[in-house]
Amino acid sequence: NQKQKQYLNLLKDESKQIVAALGAPGTGKSWISLAYGLNCLKHGLIKRIVAFVPTTPAGARALDIGFLPGDIG
């Protein structure tokens, strides 16, 4: 898929400090970034991987992300 190749190339671009991906569920965003990050970690190119999930759903058809710490009763 051309978009996945473009995303991987952005991840590999050393001039980029941060790369964010936005797209439909199931398009490989998390898988590609995790696989590339683990490969870099394995080869000593990075020291750690930091992953996060936004606490606010984005987009017109955003799914409920569930309860967050402190938001029940």
PDB file of C-alpha atoms in Angstrom:
ATOM      1  CA  ASN A   1       0.000   0.000   0.000  1.00  0.00           C
ATOM      2  CA  GLN A   2       1.440   3.365  -1.023  1.00  0.00           C
ATOM      3  CA  LYS A   3       0.241   5.236   2.085  1.00  0.00           C
ATOM      4  CA  GLN A   4       1.882   2.638   4.359  1.00  0.00           C
ATOM      5  CA  LYS A   5       5.173   2.992   2.452  1.00  0.00           C
ATOM      6  CA  GLN A   6       4.937   6.769   2.758  1.00  0.00           C
ATOM      7  CA  TYR A   7       4.338   6.448   6.519  1.00  0.00           C
ATOM      8  CA  LEU A   8       7.304   4.101   6.944  1.00  0.00           C
ATOM      9  CA  ASN A   9       9.522   6.484   4.967  1.00  0.00           C
ATOM     10  CA  LEU A  10       8.481   9.327   7.269  1.00  0.00           C
ATOM     11  CA  LEU A  11       9.389   7.194  10.285  1.00  0.00           C
ATOM     12  CA  LYS A  12      12.804   6.501   8.742  1.00  0.00           C
ATOM     13  CA  ASP A  13      13.447  10.186   7.954  1.00  0.00           C
ATOM     14  CA  GLU A  14      16.017  11.336  10.522  1.00  0.00           C
ATOM     15  CA  SER A  15      15.081  14.987   9.991  1.00  0.00           C
ATOM     16  CA  LYS A  16      11.684  14.255  11.606  1.00  0.00           C
ATOM     17  CA  GLN A  17      11.605  14.346  15.405  1.00  0.00           C
ATOM     18  CA  ILE A  18       7.935  13.383  15.661  1.00  0.00           C
ATOM     19  CA  VAL A  19       5.662  11.586  13.208  1.00  0.00           C
ATOM     20  CA  ALA A  20       1.915  11.371  13.814  1.00  0.00           C
ATOM     21  CA  ALA A  21      -0.422   9.096  11.877  1.00  0.00           C
ATOM     22  CA  LEU A  22      -4.116   9.594  11.320  1.00  0.00           C
ATOM     23  CA  GLY A  23      -6.310   7.151   9.476  1.00  0.00           C
ATOM     24  CA  ALA A  24      -9.050   4.586   9.566  1.00  0.00           C
ATOM     25  CA  PRO A  25      -8.845   1.666  12.013  1.00  0.00           C
ATOM     26  CA  GLY A  26      -7.057  -1.399  10.680  1.00  0.00           C
ATOM     27  CA  THR A  27      -4.788   0.400   8.219  1.00  0.00           C
ATOM     28  CA  GLY A  28      -1.562  -0.590   9.988  1.00  0.00           C
ATOM     29  CA  LYS A  29      -0.594   2.647  11.727  1.00  0.00           C
ATOM     30  CA  SER A  30       0.201   1.070  15.099  1.00  0.00           C
ATOM     31  CA  TRP A  31       1.677  -2.109  13.618  1.00  0.00           C
ATOM     32  CA  ILE A  32       4.054  -0.253  11.288  1.00  0.00           C
ATOM     33  CA  SER A  33       5.244   2.180  13.958  1.00  0.00           C
ATOM     34  CA  LEU A  34       5.702  -0.547  16.574  1.00  0.00           C
ATOM     35  CA  ALA A  35       7.536  -2.877  14.183  1.00  0.00           C
ATOM     36  CA  TYR A  36       9.851  -0.081  13.071  1.00  0.00           C
ATOM     37  CA  GLY A  37      10.402   1.076  16.652  1.00  0.00           C
ATOM     38  CA  LEU A  38      11.233  -2.436  17.846  1.00  0.00           C
ATOM     39  CA  ASN A  39      13.665  -2.871  14.963  1.00  0.00           C
ATOM     40  CA  CYS A  40      15.405   0.385  15.907  1.00  0.00           C
ATOM     41  CA  LEU A  41      15.506  -0.673  19.566  1.00  0.00           C
ATOM     42  CA  LYS A  42      16.949  -4.074  18.639  1.00  0.00           C
ATOM     43  CA  HIS A  43      19.728  -2.468  16.594  1.00  0.00           C
ATOM     44  CA  GLY A  44      20.596   0.137  19.237  1.00  0.00           C
ATOM     45  CA  LEU A  45      19.369   3.098  17.189  1.00  0.00           C
ATOM     46  CA  ILE A  46      17.066   4.219  20.012  1.00  0.00           C
ATOM     47  CA  LYS A  47      17.017   3.689  23.770  1.00  0.00           C
ATOM     48  CA  ARG A  48      13.286   3.532  24.412  1.00  0.00           C
ATOM     49  CA  ILE A  49       9.853   3.604  22.824  1.00  0.00           C
ATOM     50  CA  VAL A  50       7.188   5.992  24.073  1.00  0.00           C
ATOM     51  CA  ALA A  51       3.634   5.196  23.015  1.00  0.00           C
ATOM     52  CA  PHE A  52       0.491   7.066  23.911  1.00  0.00           C
ATOM     53  CA  VAL A  53      -3.222   6.971  23.233  1.00  0.00           C
ATOM     54  CA  PRO A  54      -5.107  10.252  23.036  1.00  0.00           C
ATOM     55  CA  THR A  55      -7.541  10.772  25.899  1.00  0.00           C
ATOM     56  CA  THR A  56      -9.994  12.569  23.620  1.00  0.00           C
ATOM     57  CA  PRO A  57     -11.510  10.748  20.655  1.00  0.00           C
ATOM     58  CA  ALA A  58     -10.911  12.556  17.356  1.00  0.00           C
ATOM     59  CA  GLY A  59     -12.990  12.734  14.222  1.00  0.00           C
ATOM     60  CA  ALA A  60     -16.655  12.846  13.387  1.00  0.00           C
ATOM     61  CA  ARG A  61     -17.160   9.097  13.942  1.00  0.00           C
ATOM     62  CA  ALA A  62     -14.904   8.776  16.985  1.00  0.00           C
ATOM     63  CA  LEU A  63     -15.409   5.744  19.183  1.00  0.00           C
ATOM     64  CA  ASP A  64     -15.846   5.945  22.930  1.00  0.00           C
ATOM     65  CA  ILE A  65     -12.455   5.183  24.495  1.00  0.00           C
ATOM     66  CA  GLY A  66     -13.987   4.017  27.769  1.00  0.00           C
ATOM     67  CA  PHE A  67     -13.536   5.201  31.307  1.00  0.00           C
ATOM     68  CA  LEU A  68     -10.481   7.186  32.291  1.00  0.00           C
ATOM     69  CA  PRO A  69      -8.883   7.195  35.742  1.00  0.00           C
ATOM     70  CA  GLY A  70     -10.987   9.327  38.079  1.00  0.00           C
ATOM     71  CA  ASP A  71     -14.057   9.690  35.856  1.00  0.00           C
ATOM     72  CA  ILE A  72     -16.290   7.166  37.677  1.00  0.00           C
ATOM     73  CA  GLY A  73     -18.374   8.361  40.651  1.00  0.00           C
TER      74      GLY A  73
END
